[in-house]
Structures are given as structure tokens and as C-alpha cells.
Amino acid sequence: RRITRSPAMAAELERCVEEADLVHLHAVWQWPTWVGARAARRARRPYLISPRGMLVGELIRRKSALAKRLWLALVDRRVLAGAAAIHLTSELEAAELRALGLDLAPLAIVPNGLDLPESLPDPTAIEAAWAGIPRGGRLLYLGRINWEKGLDRLLHAMPLLPQAVLVAAGNDEEGLRPRLEALARELGVADRVRFPGPVEGVEKWALLAGADLFVLPSLNENWGIAATEALAAGTPVVTSEGVGAAAFVREHGLGAVTDGTPEALARAIAAWLGRTPEERAAVGERARRA
């Protein structure tokens, strides 16, 4: 549960913060963030806060807007103002923070790093992960199955992409998958959309390395680490403007950045699937270097 309290946690934080040089708080809208900042202030220890993409005007307006505005006014505004620095992962996330008037402490923009395997899976593992889906039309989404991720927009693009098969892998934390499966049936693309659930380790990297294109159509994403994992695996990316990594993709020519509408997604995906395997491989090499 996001809204909960633990007196035992508060007591332990008061104790252990005395032994710390620095406190790093993650996320907002949550009791542990507030009590961690309080413990740091009482111990006179500096703290950093990483909002993790939660301070975005559109996302606040679309879900629990009143509760979030109240929490912000009563709790998180003070937490932000008291920070030694606010850590953001992209210029996009920083712009969203400024638009809300919440740049109340120095900003540090540090993109997320990657934990890469020593080597990518071999061709046998890659083909096993893709379970008979032929090369040339493999689309991959990897991440939470969540309303913010824009998967409905990607499903609406699928009727315009008759050659494509979409694998949408990730944990369904909000029970959204049945609705997305129903939408795929309504659109007549259910036979070309698969939801394998969470994937990890070799299977995850086999999907990333074996995709023809990675698609991230999120409404908003502070960075989009799965997109950079795809690039590290040598797979081009199509993403929406709302993704923090979009500027990186555009700057290095590693795919396409769209406005996120189904039509724009379909055009960008079709254009990239129309490229030769050699052209996509060259993008993969640039992506790994970048």
C-alpha cells in the first residue's frame, strides 16, 4: 500500500540516520519519504530526493489529483525545499518539475545507468524467447503494464501494421491486462499480441536482442530505462515525446520519436520495419557506442 505508516520504521530511521553521512529518498506521495526527510532534518544530515518521474503535471491531473495536491501542499513541498539536491534523470523531468514550481532545491540531472550482462544470449536462446515469431515484424514492449505506459495507443496502431507481432512483457500491477486483451480482440489483432508476464535474466535480454524494434509509447516517462536496455542490446527504439530518453534517441539517430498517437506510432514503426536488417544492425552498433 502506498499510504501507510510504520512507527517501527520511524524509530529505526531516527536511530540509523545518526550513523549516516547522507540520506537518499526515492519517490514522493509516500509516508516513508516524509518520515525519512524528518529523520534527516532532526539529525542534521543532508538528504537527496529522487522523485522518479512522479512530479509530472499531466499524471497528477489524471489520477488522484485532489489527494496529490493536498499531500504536496502539506508534506512534499517541504520535503523538496529541504533537500540538498533534487535528483532528476532527464531534462524532460526537470522541465516538468519547473512547470509545477517545485524546483525548490538545486537540481542534479543524472540519467539512469545500466546493469548489462557480460554477453548477450546466443541465437538459440533468442529464438526460444520469441517462440516462433518470425523476424521482420517483432515489436517489443518491456515494462510495467500500467495506464501511464500508453499501451492502448500501441494496440490501436496494430491494425495499421499487419506484418507486426507485439510482445508486451511486464508485471500487471493494476489489473490492466484483461482490458488490454479485450481491446486487442475488439481491434482484431489479438492473434498478433502476446502478454507473457514478467521476464528476467536471460529471457529478458533474449527478447531485447531478438526484437526488430522496441516501442515505448508512454504518456510520460522520467527516463525509460528499458529503452536504453534495448539500445544496449542493439535494437532500435520508437518512443513518444513524453519519454525522457527520447532526446537521446533523437540526438544519436537510434530510432524515431513521435507524438504518441496511434497513427504516428504506426508510421514510425512501419518505416523502421521497412529498413534492411543491415541498416538496423548499423543502428544497433551506434546505439551500443552511444
PDB file of C-alpha atoms in Angstrom:
ATOM      1  CA  ARG A   1       0.000   0.000   0.000  1.00  0.00           C
ATOM      2  CA  ARG A   2       1.309   3.448  -0.859  1.00  0.00           C
ATOM      3  CA  ILE A   3      -0.410   5.264   2.009  1.00  0.00           C
ATOM      4  CA  THR A   4       0.621   3.514   5.195  1.00  0.00           C
ATOM      5  CA  ARG A   5       2.661   4.228   8.284  1.00  0.00           C
ATOM      6  CA  SER A   6       5.049   2.209  10.388  1.00  0.00           C
ATOM      7  CA  PRO A   7       6.063   3.532  13.831  1.00  0.00           C
ATOM      8  CA  ALA A   8       8.772   0.851  13.933  1.00  0.00           C
ATOM      9  CA  MET A   9      10.249   2.170  10.676  1.00  0.00           C
ATOM     10  CA  ALA A  10      10.205   5.731  12.016  1.00  0.00           C
ATOM     11  CA  ALA A  11      12.042   4.685  15.174  1.00  0.00           C
ATOM     12  CA  GLU A  12      14.642   2.726  13.211  1.00  0.00           C
ATOM     13  CA  LEU A  13      15.201   5.643  10.831  1.00  0.00           C
ATOM     14  CA  GLU A  14      15.751   8.016  13.754  1.00  0.00           C
ATOM     15  CA  ARG A  15      18.400   5.585  15.033  1.00  0.00           C
ATOM     16  CA  CYS A  16      20.253   4.716  11.846  1.00  0.00           C
ATOM     17  CA  VAL A  17      20.259   8.204  10.305  1.00  0.00           C
ATOM     18  CA  GLU A  18      22.558   9.262  13.155  1.00  0.00           C
ATOM     19  CA  GLU A  19      25.167   6.906  11.668  1.00  0.00           C
ATOM     20  CA  ALA A  20      24.746   8.154   8.078  1.00  0.00           C
ATOM     21  CA  ASP A  21      26.541  10.902   6.191  1.00  0.00           C
ATOM     22  CA  LEU A  22      23.811  11.287   3.583  1.00  0.00           C
ATOM     23  CA  VAL A  23      20.188  10.174   3.160  1.00  0.00           C
ATOM     24  CA  HIS A  24      18.787   9.302  -0.286  1.00  0.00           C
ATOM     25  CA  LEU A  25      14.992   9.391  -0.558  1.00  0.00           C
ATOM     26  CA  HIS A  26      13.140   7.859  -3.514  1.00  0.00           C
ATOM     27  CA  ALA A  27       9.680   8.800  -4.811  1.00  0.00           C
ATOM     28  CA  VAL A  28       7.006  11.166  -3.490  1.00  0.00           C
ATOM     29  CA  TRP A  29       3.398  10.806  -2.235  1.00  0.00           C
ATOM     30  CA  GLN A  30       4.623   8.278   0.339  1.00  0.00           C
ATOM     31  CA  TRP A  31       4.921   8.215   4.124  1.00  0.00           C
ATOM     32  CA  PRO A  32       8.484   6.752   4.190  1.00  0.00           C
ATOM     33  CA  THR A  33       9.766   9.706   2.145  1.00  0.00           C
ATOM     34  CA  TRP A  34       8.285  12.198   4.612  1.00  0.00           C
ATOM     35  CA  VAL A  35       9.496  10.372   7.713  1.00  0.00           C
ATOM     36  CA  GLY A  36      12.969   9.879   6.157  1.00  0.00           C
ATOM     37  CA  ALA A  37      13.270  13.606   5.487  1.00  0.00           C
ATOM     38  CA  ARG A  38      12.112  14.352   9.036  1.00  0.00           C
ATOM     39  CA  ALA A  39      14.732  11.993  10.494  1.00  0.00           C
ATOM     40  CA  ALA A  40      17.456  13.598   8.357  1.00  0.00           C
ATOM     41  CA  ARG A  41      16.474  17.104   9.488  1.00  0.00           C
ATOM     42  CA  ARG A  42      16.450  16.102  13.144  1.00  0.00           C
ATOM     43  CA  ALA A  43      19.897  14.514  12.806  1.00  0.00           C
ATOM     44  CA  ARG A  44      21.141  17.486  10.746  1.00  0.00           C
ATOM     45  CA  ARG A  45      22.115  15.216   7.869  1.00  0.00           C
ATOM     46  CA  PRO A  46      21.749  16.318   4.236  1.00  0.00           C
ATOM     47  CA  TYR A  47      19.356  14.377   2.038  1.00  0.00           C
ATOM     48  CA  LEU A  48      18.751  13.969  -1.675  1.00  0.00           C
ATOM     49  CA  ILE A  49      15.364  13.169  -3.155  1.00  0.00           C
ATOM     50  CA  SER A  50      14.710  11.360  -6.455  1.00  0.00           C
ATOM     51  CA  PRO A  51      11.041  11.876  -7.499  1.00  0.00           C
ATOM     52  CA  ARG A  52      11.310   9.022 -10.047  1.00  0.00           C
ATOM     53  CA  GLY A  53       9.029  10.636 -12.613  1.00  0.00           C
ATOM     54  CA  MET A  54       6.132  11.196 -10.204  1.00  0.00           C
ATOM     55  CA  LEU A  55       6.115  15.007 -10.319  1.00  0.00           C
ATOM     56  CA  VAL A  56       4.504  15.463 -13.724  1.00  0.00           C
ATOM     57  CA  GLY A  57       1.545  17.796 -14.157  1.00  0.00           C
ATOM     58  CA  GLU A  58      -0.441  15.558 -16.517  1.00  0.00           C
ATOM     59  CA  LEU A  59      -0.043  12.474 -14.312  1.00  0.00           C
ATOM     60  CA  ILE A  60      -1.104  14.430 -11.217  1.00  0.00           C
ATOM     61  CA  ARG A  61      -4.208  15.721 -13.005  1.00  0.00           C
ATOM     62  CA  ARG A  62      -5.213  12.304 -14.360  1.00  0.00           C
ATOM     63  CA  LYS A  63      -5.139  10.300 -11.133  1.00  0.00           C
ATOM     64  CA  SER A  64      -5.985  11.255  -7.518  1.00  0.00           C
ATOM     65  CA  ALA A  65      -5.466  14.934  -8.334  1.00  0.00           C
ATOM     66  CA  LEU A  66      -7.066  16.382  -5.187  1.00  0.00           C
ATOM     67  CA  ALA A  67      -5.296  13.980  -2.832  1.00  0.00           C
ATOM     68  CA  LYS A  68      -1.952  14.664  -4.502  1.00  0.00           C
ATOM     69  CA  ARG A  69      -2.385  18.450  -4.376  1.00  0.00           C
ATOM     70  CA  LEU A  70      -3.201  18.247  -0.665  1.00  0.00           C
ATOM     71  CA  TRP A  71      -0.251  15.943   0.062  1.00  0.00           C
ATOM     72  CA  LEU A  72       2.029  18.227  -1.937  1.00  0.00           C
ATOM     73  CA  ALA A  73       0.902  21.314  -0.050  1.00  0.00           C
ATOM     74  CA  LEU A  74       1.061  19.688   3.382  1.00  0.00           C
ATOM     75  CA  VAL A  75       4.047  17.338   3.054  1.00  0.00           C
ATOM     76  CA  ASP A  76       6.154  17.014  -0.090  1.00  0.00           C
ATOM     77  CA  ARG A  77       6.689  20.721  -0.797  1.00  0.00           C
ATOM     78  CA  ARG A  78       8.568  20.977   2.488  1.00  0.00           C
ATOM     79  CA  VAL A  79      10.457  17.747   1.742  1.00  0.00           C
ATOM     80  CA  LEU A  80      11.607  19.119  -1.622  1.00  0.00           C
ATOM     81  CA  ALA A  81      12.533  22.513  -0.235  1.00  0.00           C
ATOM     82  CA  GLY A  82      14.685  20.957   2.488  1.00  0.00           C
ATOM     83  CA  ALA A  83      16.722  18.748   0.150  1.00  0.00           C
ATOM     84  CA  ALA A  84      20.399  19.299  -0.512  1.00  0.00           C
ATOM     85  CA  ALA A  85      19.547  18.437  -4.126  1.00  0.00           C
ATOM     86  CA  ILE A  86      16.703  17.013  -6.204  1.00  0.00           C
ATOM     87  CA  HIS A  87      17.900  14.212  -8.482  1.00  0.00           C
ATOM     88  CA  LEU A  88      16.235  14.012 -11.909  1.00  0.00           C
ATOM     89  CA  THR A  89      17.050  11.625 -14.728  1.00  0.00           C
ATOM     90  CA  SER A  90      16.437  13.841 -17.771  1.00  0.00           C
ATOM     91  CA  GLU A  91      15.931  17.412 -18.955  1.00  0.00           C
ATOM     92  CA  LEU A  92      12.296  16.483 -19.612  1.00  0.00           C
ATOM     93  CA  GLU A  93      11.757  15.544 -15.959  1.00  0.00           C
ATOM     94  CA  ALA A  94      13.439  18.793 -14.878  1.00  0.00           C
ATOM     95  CA  ALA A  95      11.151  20.817 -17.160  1.00  0.00           C
ATOM     96  CA  GLU A  96       8.084  19.129 -15.644  1.00  0.00           C
ATOM     97  CA  LEU A  97       9.318  19.929 -12.138  1.00  0.00           C
ATOM     98  CA  ARG A  98       9.897  23.594 -13.034  1.00  0.00           C
ATOM     99  CA  ALA A  99       6.451  23.837 -14.642  1.00  0.00           C
ATOM    100  CA  LEU A 100       4.936  22.808 -11.295  1.00  0.00           C
ATOM    101  CA  GLY A 101       7.040  25.398  -9.446  1.00  0.00           C
ATOM    102  CA  LEU A 102       8.743  22.650  -7.456  1.00  0.00           C
ATOM    103  CA  ASP A 103      12.374  23.411  -8.287  1.00  0.00           C
ATOM    104  CA  LEU A 104      12.780  24.307  -4.602  1.00  0.00           C
ATOM    105  CA  ALA A 105      16.346  22.987  -4.223  1.00  0.00           C
ATOM    106  CA  PRO A 106      19.357  22.606  -6.542  1.00  0.00           C
ATOM    107  CA  LEU A 107      18.649  20.203  -9.423  1.00  0.00           C
ATOM    108  CA  ALA A 108      21.035  17.397 -10.400  1.00  0.00           C
ATOM    109  CA  ILE A 109      20.288  15.731 -13.746  1.00  0.00           C
ATOM    110  CA  VAL A 110      21.879  12.277 -13.792  1.00  0.00           C
ATOM    111  CA  PRO A 111      20.460   9.677 -16.220  1.00  0.00           C
ATOM    112  CA  ASN A 112      19.922   6.107 -15.085  1.00  0.00           C
ATOM    113  CA  GLY A 113      22.764   3.702 -15.713  1.00  0.00           C
ATOM    114  CA  LEU A 114      22.501   0.104 -16.904  1.00  0.00           C
ATOM    115  CA  ASP A 115      23.477  -3.264 -15.493  1.00  0.00           C
ATOM    116  CA  LEU A 116      24.476  -5.149 -18.632  1.00  0.00           C
ATOM    117  CA  PRO A 117      25.142  -8.887 -18.928  1.00  0.00           C
ATOM    118  CA  GLU A 118      28.672  -9.933 -19.781  1.00  0.00           C
ATOM    119  CA  SER A 119      27.359 -11.120 -23.134  1.00  0.00           C
ATOM    120  CA  LEU A 120      24.017 -11.240 -24.911  1.00  0.00           C
ATOM    121  CA  PRO A 121      22.154 -14.557 -25.201  1.00  0.00           C
ATOM    122  CA  ASP A 122      23.070 -16.865 -28.082  1.00  0.00           C
ATOM    123  CA  PRO A 123      20.805 -17.249 -31.134  1.00  0.00           C
ATOM    124  CA  THR A 124      19.192 -20.411 -29.735  1.00  0.00           C
ATOM    125  CA  ALA A 125      18.065 -18.605 -26.572  1.00  0.00           C
ATOM    126  CA  ILE A 126      16.855 -15.636 -28.612  1.00  0.00           C
ATOM    127  CA  GLU A 127      14.712 -17.787 -30.908  1.00  0.00           C
ATOM    128  CA  ALA A 128      13.332 -19.715 -27.919  1.00  0.00           C
ATOM    129  CA  ALA A 129      12.259 -16.455 -26.256  1.00  0.00           C
ATOM    130  CA  TRP A 130      10.474 -15.326 -29.424  1.00  0.00           C
ATOM    131  CA  ALA A 131       8.687 -18.689 -29.716  1.00  0.00           C
ATOM    132  CA  GLY A 132       8.290 -18.955 -33.457  1.00  0.00           C
ATOM    133  CA  ILE A 133       7.524 -15.294 -34.200  1.00  0.00           C
ATOM    134  CA  PRO A 134       9.388 -14.619 -37.471  1.00  0.00           C
ATOM    135  CA  ARG A 135      11.977 -11.922 -37.919  1.00  0.00           C
ATOM    136  CA  GLY A 136      10.949  -8.734 -39.699  1.00  0.00           C
ATOM    137  CA  GLY A 137       7.930  -7.787 -37.606  1.00  0.00           C
ATOM    138  CA  ARG A 138       8.937  -8.359 -33.972  1.00  0.00           C
ATOM    139  CA  LEU A 139       7.793  -5.476 -31.763  1.00  0.00           C
ATOM    140  CA  LEU A 140       8.693  -5.486 -28.070  1.00  0.00           C
ATOM    141  CA  TYR A 141       7.350  -3.504 -25.145  1.00  0.00           C
ATOM    142  CA  LEU A 142       9.000  -4.253 -21.802  1.00  0.00           C
ATOM    143  CA  GLY A 143       7.908  -2.632 -18.550  1.00  0.00           C
ATOM    144  CA  ARG A 144       5.000  -2.321 -16.165  1.00  0.00           C
ATOM    145  CA  ILE A 145       1.552  -2.956 -17.618  1.00  0.00           C
ATOM    146  CA  ASN A 146       0.293   0.424 -16.465  1.00  0.00           C
ATOM    147  CA  TRP A 147      -2.058   3.136 -17.780  1.00  0.00           C
ATOM    148  CA  GLU A 148       0.830   5.635 -17.979  1.00  0.00           C
ATOM    149  CA  LYS A 149       2.675   3.456 -20.496  1.00  0.00           C
ATOM    150  CA  GLY A 150       0.314   4.146 -23.427  1.00  0.00           C
ATOM    151  CA  LEU A 151      -0.144   0.503 -24.418  1.00  0.00           C
ATOM    152  CA  ASP A 152      -3.687   1.275 -25.563  1.00  0.00           C
ATOM    153  CA  ARG A 153      -2.189   3.676 -28.128  1.00  0.00           C
ATOM    154  CA  LEU A 154       0.144   0.957 -29.366  1.00  0.00           C
ATOM    155  CA  LEU A 155      -2.720  -1.539 -29.673  1.00  0.00           C
ATOM    156  CA  HIS A 156      -4.693   0.993 -31.739  1.00  0.00           C
ATOM    157  CA  ALA A 157      -1.652   1.217 -34.055  1.00  0.00           C
ATOM    158  CA  MET A 158      -1.542  -2.557 -34.623  1.00  0.00           C
ATOM    159  CA  PRO A 159      -4.359  -2.736 -37.253  1.00  0.00           C
ATOM    160  CA  LEU A 160      -2.202  -0.399 -39.367  1.00  0.00           C
ATOM    161  CA  LEU A 161       0.767  -2.804 -39.052  1.00  0.00           C
ATOM    162  CA  PRO A 162      -0.434  -6.132 -40.491  1.00  0.00           C
ATOM    163  CA  GLN A 163       3.103  -7.541 -40.628  1.00  0.00           C
ATOM    164  CA  ALA A 164       3.865  -6.895 -36.951  1.00  0.00           C
ATOM    165  CA  VAL A 165       3.568  -9.062 -33.819  1.00  0.00           C
ATOM    166  CA  LEU A 166       3.717  -7.334 -30.436  1.00  0.00           C
ATOM    167  CA  VAL A 167       5.126  -8.910 -27.287  1.00  0.00           C
ATOM    168  CA  ALA A 168       4.184  -6.763 -24.284  1.00  0.00           C
ATOM    169  CA  ALA A 169       6.158  -8.160 -21.348  1.00  0.00           C
ATOM    170  CA  GLY A 170       5.945  -6.970 -17.763  1.00  0.00           C
ATOM    171  CA  ASN A 171       4.108  -7.194 -14.479  1.00  0.00           C
ATOM    172  CA  ASP A 172       0.442  -6.221 -14.433  1.00  0.00           C
ATOM    173  CA  GLU A 173       0.385  -4.178 -11.237  1.00  0.00           C
ATOM    174  CA  GLU A 174      -3.038  -2.597 -11.747  1.00  0.00           C
ATOM    175  CA  GLY A 175      -5.049  -5.448 -13.281  1.00  0.00           C
ATOM    176  CA  LEU A 176      -4.984  -3.689 -16.653  1.00  0.00           C
ATOM    177  CA  ARG A 177      -4.090  -6.700 -18.804  1.00  0.00           C
ATOM    178  CA  PRO A 178      -7.666  -8.074 -19.190  1.00  0.00           C
ATOM    179  CA  ARG A 179      -8.813  -4.699 -20.539  1.00  0.00           C
ATOM    180  CA  LEU A 180      -5.904  -4.545 -22.971  1.00  0.00           C
ATOM    181  CA  GLU A 181      -6.605  -8.097 -24.136  1.00  0.00           C
ATOM    182  CA  ALA A 182     -10.264  -7.155 -24.682  1.00  0.00           C
ATOM    183  CA  LEU A 183      -9.171  -4.103 -26.667  1.00  0.00           C
ATOM    184  CA  ALA A 184      -6.897  -6.281 -28.827  1.00  0.00           C
ATOM    185  CA  ARG A 185      -9.871  -8.549 -29.579  1.00  0.00           C
ATOM    186  CA  GLU A 186     -12.079  -5.560 -30.463  1.00  0.00           C
ATOM    187  CA  LEU A 187      -9.405  -4.277 -32.836  1.00  0.00           C
ATOM    188  CA  GLY A 188      -8.989  -7.694 -34.459  1.00  0.00           C
ATOM    189  CA  VAL A 189      -5.301  -8.019 -33.504  1.00  0.00           C
ATOM    190  CA  ALA A 190      -5.478 -10.460 -30.577  1.00  0.00           C
ATOM    191  CA  ASP A 191      -3.666 -13.135 -32.615  1.00  0.00           C
ATOM    192  CA  ARG A 192      -0.723 -10.737 -33.017  1.00  0.00           C
ATOM    193  CA  VAL A 193      -0.412  -9.538 -29.414  1.00  0.00           C
ATOM    194  CA  ARG A 194       1.152 -11.555 -26.586  1.00  0.00           C
ATOM    195  CA  PHE A 195       1.390 -10.792 -22.863  1.00  0.00           C
ATOM    196  CA  PRO A 196       3.992 -13.200 -21.396  1.00  0.00           C
ATOM    197  CA  GLY A 197       4.072 -11.510 -17.979  1.00  0.00           C
ATOM    198  CA  PRO A 198       7.273 -10.516 -16.154  1.00  0.00           C
ATOM    199  CA  VAL A 199      10.567 -11.596 -17.732  1.00  0.00           C
ATOM    200  CA  GLU A 200      14.020 -11.519 -16.172  1.00  0.00           C
ATOM    201  CA  GLY A 201      17.601 -12.553 -16.776  1.00  0.00           C
ATOM    202  CA  VAL A 202      18.441 -14.403 -19.968  1.00  0.00           C
ATOM    203  CA  GLU A 203      14.829 -14.370 -21.196  1.00  0.00           C
ATOM    204  CA  LYS A 204      14.631 -10.582 -20.860  1.00  0.00           C
ATOM    205  CA  TRP A 205      17.863  -9.994 -22.748  1.00  0.00           C
ATOM    206  CA  ALA A 206      16.889 -12.555 -25.395  1.00  0.00           C
ATOM    207  CA  LEU A 207      13.677 -10.634 -26.053  1.00  0.00           C
ATOM    208  CA  LEU A 208      15.563  -7.327 -26.210  1.00  0.00           C
ATOM    209  CA  ALA A 209      18.268  -8.674 -28.530  1.00  0.00           C
ATOM    210  CA  GLY A 210      15.810 -10.538 -30.781  1.00  0.00           C
ATOM    211  CA  ALA A 211      13.311  -7.723 -31.340  1.00  0.00           C
ATOM    212  CA  ASP A 212      13.260  -5.857 -34.630  1.00  0.00           C
ATOM    213  CA  LEU A 213      12.040  -2.759 -32.815  1.00  0.00           C
ATOM    214  CA  PHE A 214      11.474  -1.714 -29.217  1.00  0.00           C
ATOM    215  CA  VAL A 215       8.406   0.508 -28.709  1.00  0.00           C
ATOM    216  CA  LEU A 216       7.816   2.728 -25.669  1.00  0.00           C
ATOM    217  CA  PRO A 217       4.624   4.796 -26.185  1.00  0.00           C
ATOM    218  CA  SER A 218       4.381   6.191 -22.628  1.00  0.00           C
ATOM    219  CA  LEU A 219       2.377   9.308 -21.810  1.00  0.00           C
ATOM    220  CA  ASN A 220       5.258  10.344 -19.581  1.00  0.00           C
ATOM    221  CA  GLU A 221       8.469   8.630 -18.506  1.00  0.00           C
ATOM    222  CA  ASN A 222      11.203  10.320 -16.488  1.00  0.00           C
ATOM    223  CA  TRP A 223      13.824   8.371 -18.465  1.00  0.00           C
ATOM    224  CA  GLY A 224      12.770   4.954 -19.841  1.00  0.00           C
ATOM    225  CA  ILE A 225      15.473   2.527 -18.786  1.00  0.00           C
ATOM    226  CA  ALA A 226      14.014  -0.354 -20.811  1.00  0.00           C
ATOM    227  CA  ALA A 227      14.536   1.721 -23.956  1.00  0.00           C
ATOM    228  CA  THR A 228      18.223   2.158 -23.186  1.00  0.00           C
ATOM    229  CA  GLU A 229      18.498  -1.560 -22.379  1.00  0.00           C
ATOM    230  CA  ALA A 230      17.061  -2.238 -25.842  1.00  0.00           C
ATOM    231  CA  LEU A 231      19.618   0.092 -27.399  1.00  0.00           C
ATOM    232  CA  ALA A 232      22.409  -1.645 -25.478  1.00  0.00           C
ATOM    233  CA  ALA A 233      21.145  -4.918 -26.962  1.00  0.00           C
ATOM    234  CA  GLY A 234      21.417  -3.374 -30.440  1.00  0.00           C
ATOM    235  CA  THR A 235      17.696  -2.838 -31.055  1.00  0.00           C
ATOM    236  CA  PRO A 236      16.348   0.475 -32.469  1.00  0.00           C
ATOM    237  CA  VAL A 237      13.657   2.297 -30.480  1.00  0.00           C
ATOM    238  CA  VAL A 238      10.403   4.049 -31.346  1.00  0.00           C
ATOM    239  CA  THR A 239       9.216   6.217 -28.491  1.00  0.00           C
ATOM    240  CA  SER A 240       6.863   9.060 -27.678  1.00  0.00           C
ATOM    241  CA  GLU A 241       7.809  12.656 -26.905  1.00  0.00           C
ATOM    242  CA  GLY A 242       6.827  12.061 -23.275  1.00  0.00           C
ATOM    243  CA  VAL A 243       9.792   9.755 -22.630  1.00  0.00           C
ATOM    244  CA  GLY A 244      12.927  11.255 -21.102  1.00  0.00           C
ATOM    245  CA  ALA A 245      15.203   9.080 -23.257  1.00  0.00           C
ATOM    246  CA  ALA A 246      13.559  10.450 -26.432  1.00  0.00           C
ATOM    247  CA  ALA A 247      16.135  13.237 -26.707  1.00  0.00           C
ATOM    248  CA  PHE A 248      18.929  10.627 -26.535  1.00  0.00           C
ATOM    249  CA  VAL A 249      17.262   8.539 -29.272  1.00  0.00           C
ATOM    250  CA  ARG A 250      16.824  11.595 -31.489  1.00  0.00           C
ATOM    251  CA  GLU A 251      20.315  13.005 -30.871  1.00  0.00           C
ATOM    252  CA  HIS A 252      22.092   9.790 -31.882  1.00  0.00           C
ATOM    253  CA  GLY A 253      19.686   8.670 -34.636  1.00  0.00           C
ATOM    254  CA  LEU A 254      18.748   5.470 -32.836  1.00  0.00           C
ATOM    255  CA  GLY A 255      15.102   5.239 -33.873  1.00  0.00           C
ATOM    256  CA  ALA A 256      12.094   7.527 -34.048  1.00  0.00           C
ATOM    257  CA  VAL A 257      10.351   9.928 -31.670  1.00  0.00           C
ATOM    258  CA  THR A 258       6.624  10.503 -32.272  1.00  0.00           C
ATOM    259  CA  ASP A 259       3.736  12.390 -30.688  1.00  0.00           C
ATOM    260  CA  GLY A 260       2.436   9.036 -29.436  1.00  0.00           C
ATOM    261  CA  THR A 261      -0.820   8.916 -31.407  1.00  0.00           C
ATOM    262  CA  PRO A 262      -1.634   5.512 -32.944  1.00  0.00           C
ATOM    263  CA  GLU A 263      -1.219   6.891 -36.464  1.00  0.00           C
ATOM    264  CA  ALA A 264       2.187   8.414 -35.718  1.00  0.00           C
ATOM    265  CA  LEU A 265       3.353   5.255 -33.964  1.00  0.00           C
ATOM    266  CA  ALA A 266       2.241   3.142 -36.913  1.00  0.00           C
ATOM    267  CA  ARG A 267       4.054   5.364 -39.436  1.00  0.00           C
ATOM    268  CA  ALA A 268       7.296   5.321 -37.441  1.00  0.00           C
ATOM    269  CA  ILE A 269       7.158   1.575 -36.798  1.00  0.00           C
ATOM    270  CA  ALA A 270       6.387   0.779 -40.450  1.00  0.00           C
ATOM    271  CA  ALA A 271       9.268   2.978 -41.611  1.00  0.00           C
ATOM    272  CA  TRP A 272      11.734   1.224 -39.325  1.00  0.00           C
ATOM    273  CA  LEU A 273      10.478  -2.269 -40.072  1.00  0.00           C
ATOM    274  CA  GLY A 274      10.916  -1.376 -43.742  1.00  0.00           C
ATOM    275  CA  ARG A 275      14.636  -0.904 -43.292  1.00  0.00           C
ATOM    276  CA  THR A 276      17.011  -3.718 -44.167  1.00  0.00           C
ATOM    277  CA  PRO A 277      18.456  -5.920 -41.398  1.00  0.00           C
ATOM    278  CA  GLU A 278      21.863  -4.425 -42.213  1.00  0.00           C
ATOM    279  CA  GLU A 279      20.547  -0.887 -41.637  1.00  0.00           C
ATOM    280  CA  ARG A 280      19.024  -1.893 -38.316  1.00  0.00           C
ATOM    281  CA  ALA A 281      22.264  -3.647 -37.332  1.00  0.00           C
ATOM    282  CA  ALA A 282      24.208  -0.449 -38.040  1.00  0.00           C
ATOM    283  CA  VAL A 283      21.843   1.438 -35.741  1.00  0.00           C
ATOM    284  CA  GLY A 284      22.473  -1.217 -33.121  1.00  0.00           C
ATOM    285  CA  GLU A 285      26.211  -0.630 -33.299  1.00  0.00           C
ATOM    286  CA  ARG A 286      25.721   3.148 -32.946  1.00  0.00           C
ATOM    287  CA  ALA A 287      23.364   2.527 -30.027  1.00  0.00           C
ATOM    288  CA  ARG A 288      25.904   0.429 -28.131  1.00  0.00           C
ATOM    289  CA  ARG A 289      28.590   3.072 -28.606  1.00  0.00           C
ATOM    290  CA  ALA A 290      26.234   5.863 -27.521  1.00  0.00           C
TER     291      ALA A 290
END
